[in-house]
Amino acid sequence: MTIAVHESALIRHFNTRKETLQAWEEHIGARFSPFRGFKMPESRLYVEHPTFLDSIVDLVLTNERHIFLRGPVGSGKSTLMLLALRDLPTLADRRGNKFVTGYVGMTGLYEKQMSAAIADSLKIKYRRSWESSQIIEAVADECVRRYIEEQCRTALFIEDVADNQEASFHKLRYLADLPSEEMRDSFEGALDEPVVTLIMSGTREYWNAMMAFLPQIADRTEPLDVPPLNLDQALEFIGRRIAYAQGKIDLFNPDEFSIYPFTEEAIKILNDAAGGNPRDLRMLARGCQQVAAEGFKQARNPKVDAKIAELVSGAYESILKEVR
Ligand SMILES: Nc1ncnc2c1ncn2[C@@H]1O[C@H](COP(=O)(O)OP(=O)(O)OP(=O)(O)O)[C@@H](O)[C@H]1O
Ligand SMILES: [Mg+2]
C-alpha cells in the first residue's frame, strides 16, 4: 500500500516535470526536446569540420599512412567516420584508383568475429565453417583482385579499435600490411603500394597503448585529433537541433539561423564548459532547457541566458570531469 502511494507521487512528479518541459518546447514551436539523444545518426544535425574532414580524406588519397581518429568519448569520432565514409566512394586518388569502403562499428570482437565483420562490411563471401585465417585470406585476395582488376583500393573503418580482443588485431595487421612479399612477386610490379587503408578510432589512452604494444601498426599510422567545436560551430549545433525539433531542418541555412531562446553568450559559456565536445554540449543544453522550462512556467520567460548557462555548467562540472 505504502509503495503504491509512493509510486504515484513519483509518477505525478515525473508528469509535472514532463509537462513543464513540453510547455517550453511548445512555446518555441518544437515537437520534442531539441537536445534529446538520437539513436540513429541524423546527417542533417551534423556540423561539419570541412578542413579536418579534408585532411582525413587527403591522407587516405595519398596512401602513405593508416589513420587513427583520436578523441575523448563523445568528441565526434564516429560522426567523422560516417562523413568520410560518405565522401570516399565518390573520389579517386591521383593514380585514378577508386575506393571500396567497409565499416566495422561493433566492438568486443574475437578473431573470427572480426574477420567475419570485415568480410561482411566489404561484401566478401565466406563460409561460416571457415577458420578466421581462411576468412581473412579470402578478404585479402578479394582486396587485391579489386585493386588489380577494378582499380579499387579498400578503405576499412574500425570503430573503437581498442575494445576488441587482442587476437583480432593480428587480422587487422595482416590487412594493414598487404600486399605481402609473395603477392608483390607474383604480380610483378602491379602491386607497388598498400591496397588496404585502415581508419581506426579511439581515445588517446588507447593510442598510447597501441604505440607500446602494436608498434608494427602504430609506426605506420597517423594520429589525427578530432577538433573541438569552436563558437560558430557550437551556435550551429544548437541552431540545427532547434530547427530539427521544429520540423524546419530542411530549410536550415548555416549562414543565417535562429538560436532562440538561447543567447549567444549562453552558448559560448556552455561550449567552453564542454570543451567543444558535442556530446557534452548536448547534455549541458538539455540541462539548460530544464532550468529554463521552470522559468517559463513561473514567469513566461523561456530564455536560456548567461545566468542559466553558468548555473548549469557549474552543476555539471564535476560530472563532466568524471566521465572524461
Ligand atoms: N560535428 C558534429 N555535429 C553535430 N553533432 C555532432 C558532431 N559530432 C558529434 N556530434 C554528436 O555528438 C554525439 C557524440 O558523437 P560521436 O558518437 O560521433 O562521438 P564519438 O567520439 O564516436 O563517441 P564515443 O567515444 O562514445 O564512440 C552524437 O550524438 C553526435 O551526433
Ligand atoms: Mg563512437
XYZ file of C-alpha atoms and ligand atoms in Angstrom:
356
model
C 0.000 0.000 0.000
C 2.698 2.447 1.075
C 4.633 1.571 -2.027
C 1.707 2.368 -4.294
C 1.234 5.790 -2.719
C 4.926 6.436 -3.042
C 4.973 5.367 -6.657
C 2.084 7.543 -7.665
C 3.744 10.538 -6.022
C 6.802 9.812 -8.091
C 4.818 9.450 -11.260
C 2.967 12.654 -10.515
C 6.262 14.433 -10.041
C 7.555 12.948 -13.249
C 4.463 14.004 -15.187
C 4.574 17.564 -13.872
C 8.184 17.776 -14.944
C 7.325 16.438 -18.363
C 4.524 18.963 -18.746
C 6.858 21.772 -17.728
C 9.370 20.723 -20.363
C 6.702 20.311 -23.003
C 5.274 23.780 -22.357
C 8.708 25.234 -23.074
C 9.068 23.079 -26.193
C 5.648 24.103 -27.464
C 6.421 27.740 -26.841
C 9.432 27.591 -29.163
C 7.478 25.598 -31.735
C 9.317 22.324 -31.099
C 7.663 18.913 -31.289
C 10.144 17.278 -28.918
C 13.239 18.269 -26.991
C 15.915 19.611 -29.354
C 18.523 18.056 -27.078
C 17.420 14.504 -26.833
C 19.851 11.811 -27.908
C 19.099 10.171 -31.224
C 19.960 6.522 -31.677
C 20.392 6.762 -35.414
C 22.894 9.256 -36.752
C 20.995 12.083 -38.439
C 23.199 13.738 -41.037
C 21.166 16.949 -41.027
C 22.267 17.574 -37.440
C 25.958 17.366 -38.271
C 28.049 20.466 -38.065
C 30.854 19.817 -40.497
C 34.552 20.305 -39.851
C 35.389 20.746 -43.534
C 39.146 21.266 -43.212
C 39.550 18.381 -40.810
C 37.469 16.098 -42.987
C 39.597 17.126 -45.966
C 42.749 16.239 -44.058
C 41.416 12.751 -43.358
C 40.427 12.238 -46.959
C 43.752 13.635 -48.244
C 45.686 11.220 -46.070
C 43.682 8.321 -47.449
C 44.205 9.523 -51.006
C 47.999 9.799 -50.683
C 48.110 6.243 -49.332
C 51.139 6.746 -47.152
C 49.723 6.064 -43.711
C 46.865 4.436 -41.872
C 44.753 6.779 -39.743
C 43.814 6.825 -36.098
C 40.988 9.262 -35.297
C 41.824 10.249 -31.772
C 39.498 11.931 -29.309
C 37.690 11.655 -25.996
C 34.341 9.923 -25.634
C 31.653 11.933 -27.404
C 34.053 14.130 -29.349
C 32.616 13.063 -32.695
C 34.889 10.277 -33.920
C 32.055 8.119 -35.212
C 30.432 11.117 -36.816
C 33.596 11.942 -38.754
C 33.948 8.345 -39.828
C 30.452 8.417 -41.255
C 31.231 11.608 -43.160
C 34.471 10.186 -44.557
C 32.592 7.013 -45.499
C 30.093 9.136 -47.375
C 32.773 11.012 -49.329
C 35.316 8.338 -50.201
C 33.279 6.314 -52.699
C 32.849 9.480 -54.797
C 36.599 10.147 -55.042
C 39.633 8.803 -56.844
C 43.334 9.075 -55.957
C 45.984 10.571 -58.243
C 46.528 7.239 -59.948
C 42.852 7.011 -60.712
C 42.085 4.352 -58.109
C 38.601 4.428 -56.680
C 37.515 3.222 -53.239
C 35.574 0.394 -51.737
C 34.664 1.103 -48.124
C 33.842 -1.111 -45.177
C 32.725 -0.106 -41.704
C 33.017 -2.214 -38.541
C 31.023 -0.471 -35.828
C 30.727 -3.353 -33.394
C 33.354 -3.857 -30.729
C 34.353 -6.632 -28.321
C 35.098 -8.874 -31.285
C 37.157 -12.053 -31.210
C 39.408 -13.030 -34.067
C 36.734 -14.867 -36.009
C 34.037 -12.287 -35.347
C 36.395 -9.558 -36.506
C 37.282 -11.464 -39.680
C 33.613 -12.107 -40.422
C 32.635 -8.497 -39.687
C 35.307 -7.232 -42.062
C 34.238 -9.641 -44.809
C 30.581 -8.677 -44.336
C 31.348 -4.964 -44.410
C 33.227 -5.368 -47.699
C 30.586 -7.724 -49.123
C 33.046 -10.580 -49.453
C 31.661 -14.110 -49.308
C 32.953 -16.790 -46.937
C 31.684 -19.948 -45.301
C 30.583 -19.994 -41.687
C 32.636 -23.121 -41.128
C 35.879 -21.394 -42.133
C 38.604 -20.549 -39.653
C 39.333 -16.884 -39.119
C 42.565 -17.161 -41.082
C 40.682 -18.555 -44.095
C 38.178 -15.731 -43.938
C 40.893 -13.102 -43.767
C 42.749 -14.782 -46.669
C 39.575 -14.515 -48.730
C 39.322 -10.847 -47.802
C 42.960 -10.242 -48.701
C 42.611 -11.996 -52.060
C 39.481 -10.067 -52.922
C 41.036 -6.728 -51.934
C 43.986 -7.487 -54.193
C 41.675 -8.596 -57.008
C 39.643 -5.396 -56.680
C 42.838 -3.390 -56.845
C 44.249 -5.155 -59.901
C 41.081 -5.726 -61.888
C 38.837 -2.859 -60.818
C 41.385 -0.222 -59.806
C 39.799 -0.017 -56.381
C 41.611 0.445 -53.118
C 39.937 -0.641 -49.892
C 39.309 1.767 -47.001
C 38.384 -0.091 -43.857
C 36.915 1.828 -40.930
C 37.223 0.219 -37.490
C 35.463 1.886 -34.548
C 36.928 1.982 -31.043
C 39.589 -0.432 -32.156
C 40.836 -0.818 -28.554
C 37.677 -2.521 -27.468
C 38.308 -5.704 -29.421
C 40.085 -8.855 -28.316
C 43.815 -8.834 -28.770
C 43.851 -11.718 -31.224
C 41.694 -9.750 -33.641
C 44.485 -7.189 -34.065
C 46.566 -9.729 -35.924
C 43.873 -9.890 -38.559
C 43.920 -6.125 -38.882
C 47.665 -6.100 -39.042
C 47.655 -8.641 -41.818
C 45.353 -6.456 -43.907
C 47.314 -3.327 -42.992
C 50.453 -4.950 -44.403
C 49.015 -6.013 -47.741
C 50.312 -6.746 -50.318
C 52.605 -9.450 -48.944
C 56.039 -10.061 -50.440
C 54.649 -13.127 -52.163
C 51.832 -11.182 -53.764
C 54.204 -8.457 -54.892
C 56.394 -11.057 -56.576
C 53.573 -12.863 -58.284
C 52.016 -9.678 -59.686
C 55.358 -8.286 -60.894
C 55.145 -4.569 -60.213
C 51.382 -4.256 -60.487
C 51.200 -4.184 -56.680
C 53.574 -1.470 -55.594
C 51.502 0.233 -52.898
C 49.310 -0.782 -49.953
C 45.850 -1.871 -51.075
C 44.022 -1.561 -47.732
C 43.915 1.639 -45.679
C 42.776 1.367 -42.072
C 40.887 4.241 -40.490
C 40.605 3.446 -36.783
C 39.150 5.408 -33.893
C 39.863 5.533 -30.183
C 40.903 7.605 -27.218
C 44.341 8.999 -26.513
C 44.933 6.331 -23.840
C 44.431 3.642 -26.383
C 46.624 5.297 -28.935
C 49.416 5.319 -26.350
C 48.829 1.659 -25.613
C 48.882 0.845 -29.307
C 52.256 2.532 -29.724
C 53.593 0.393 -26.895
C 52.057 -2.944 -27.834
C 51.449 -2.785 -31.555
C 54.291 -0.647 -32.872
C 54.057 -2.512 -36.180
C 50.749 -0.799 -36.912
C 51.291 2.369 -34.892
C 54.510 3.210 -36.745
C 52.634 3.438 -39.989
C 49.601 5.217 -38.595
C 48.919 8.931 -38.362
C 47.008 10.006 -35.266
C 44.557 12.836 -36.011
C 42.905 14.666 -33.144
C 39.215 15.398 -33.607
C 38.944 19.180 -33.286
C 36.597 20.599 -30.633
C 33.637 22.693 -31.794
C 34.510 26.383 -31.991
C 31.942 29.038 -31.068
C 30.464 29.311 -34.568
C 30.103 25.559 -34.761
C 28.545 25.437 -31.297
C 25.978 28.027 -32.383
C 25.222 25.957 -35.453
C 24.985 22.815 -33.337
C 22.254 24.403 -31.188
C 20.574 26.080 -34.173
C 20.354 22.851 -36.139
C 18.860 20.941 -33.242
C 16.235 23.605 -32.613
C 15.312 23.731 -36.305
C 15.164 19.928 -36.365
C 12.800 19.813 -33.384
C 10.644 22.445 -35.099
C 10.450 20.319 -38.238
C 12.307 23.014 -40.204
C 15.698 21.394 -40.640
C 15.348 21.145 -44.407
C 15.177 24.939 -44.573
C 18.267 25.352 -42.370
C 20.668 27.978 -43.626
C 24.099 27.793 -41.914
C 24.690 31.473 -42.711
C 21.515 32.685 -41.088
C 19.672 30.757 -38.433
C 17.959 31.284 -35.114
C 19.251 30.157 -31.734
C 16.184 31.482 -29.885
C 15.589 31.111 -26.963
C 19.346 30.748 -26.314
C 21.575 33.779 -26.258
C 24.928 33.659 -27.994
C 26.641 34.380 -24.689
C 24.939 31.381 -23.090
C 26.133 29.080 -25.876
C 29.660 30.397 -25.516
C 29.620 29.577 -21.798
C 28.236 26.090 -22.469
C 30.703 25.322 -25.240
C 33.620 26.427 -23.062
C 32.388 24.190 -20.248
C 32.002 21.313 -22.702
C 35.485 21.895 -24.085
C 33.885 21.869 -27.544
C 32.747 18.263 -27.045
C 29.415 17.851 -28.881
C 28.069 15.161 -26.611
C 28.762 17.283 -23.531
C 27.341 20.372 -25.208
C 24.120 18.486 -25.840
C 23.958 17.381 -22.196
C 24.510 20.926 -20.975
C 21.922 22.348 -23.362
C 19.450 19.799 -22.089
C 20.208 20.854 -18.517
C 19.573 24.459 -19.536
C 16.273 23.501 -21.103
C 15.182 22.049 -17.763
C 16.069 25.196 -15.845
C 14.570 27.466 -18.497
C 11.366 25.425 -18.557
C 10.916 26.105 -14.842
C 11.476 29.798 -15.532
C 8.913 29.691 -18.300
C 6.383 28.052 -16.033
C 6.830 30.688 -13.363
C 7.405 33.851 -15.361
C 6.586 33.016 -19.009
C 10.202 33.647 -19.904
C 11.738 30.812 -21.955
C 15.209 32.381 -22.304
C 18.427 30.445 -21.830
C 20.750 33.291 -20.898
C 24.256 33.538 -19.469
C 22.978 33.168 -15.921
C 21.314 29.823 -16.625
C 24.319 28.676 -18.649
C 26.681 29.472 -15.762
C 24.421 27.706 -13.298
C 24.136 24.532 -15.374
C 27.820 24.479 -16.342
C 28.754 24.754 -12.682
C 26.439 21.932 -11.700
C 27.746 19.669 -14.450
C 31.400 20.447 -13.942
C 32.107 17.519 -11.654
C 30.073 15.101 -13.785
C 31.889 16.092 -16.968
C 35.239 15.657 -15.254
C 34.287 12.167 -14.142
C 33.111 10.883 -17.499
C 36.200 12.241 -19.204
N 30.166 17.643 -35.814
C 29.060 17.320 -35.146
N 27.906 17.975 -35.357
C 26.785 17.658 -34.703
N 26.700 16.692 -33.809
C 27.816 16.003 -33.550
C 29.044 16.277 -34.194
N 29.976 15.421 -33.749
C 29.350 14.660 -32.858
N 28.063 15.000 -32.730
C 27.093 14.383 -31.836
O 27.721 14.157 -30.591
C 27.468 12.852 -30.108
C 28.758 12.068 -29.979
O 29.340 11.913 -31.250
P 30.059 10.555 -31.699
O 29.246 9.387 -31.323
O 30.440 10.730 -33.119
O 31.352 10.645 -30.777
P 32.451 9.530 -30.525
O 33.715 10.254 -30.362
O 32.362 8.474 -31.564
O 31.980 8.954 -29.135
P 32.290 7.508 -28.490
O 33.662 7.630 -27.929
O 31.212 7.426 -27.447
O 32.164 6.497 -29.570
C 26.473 12.240 -31.083
O 25.174 12.472 -30.595
C 26.691 13.023 -32.361
O 25.517 13.081 -33.138
Mg 31.969 6.453 -31.435
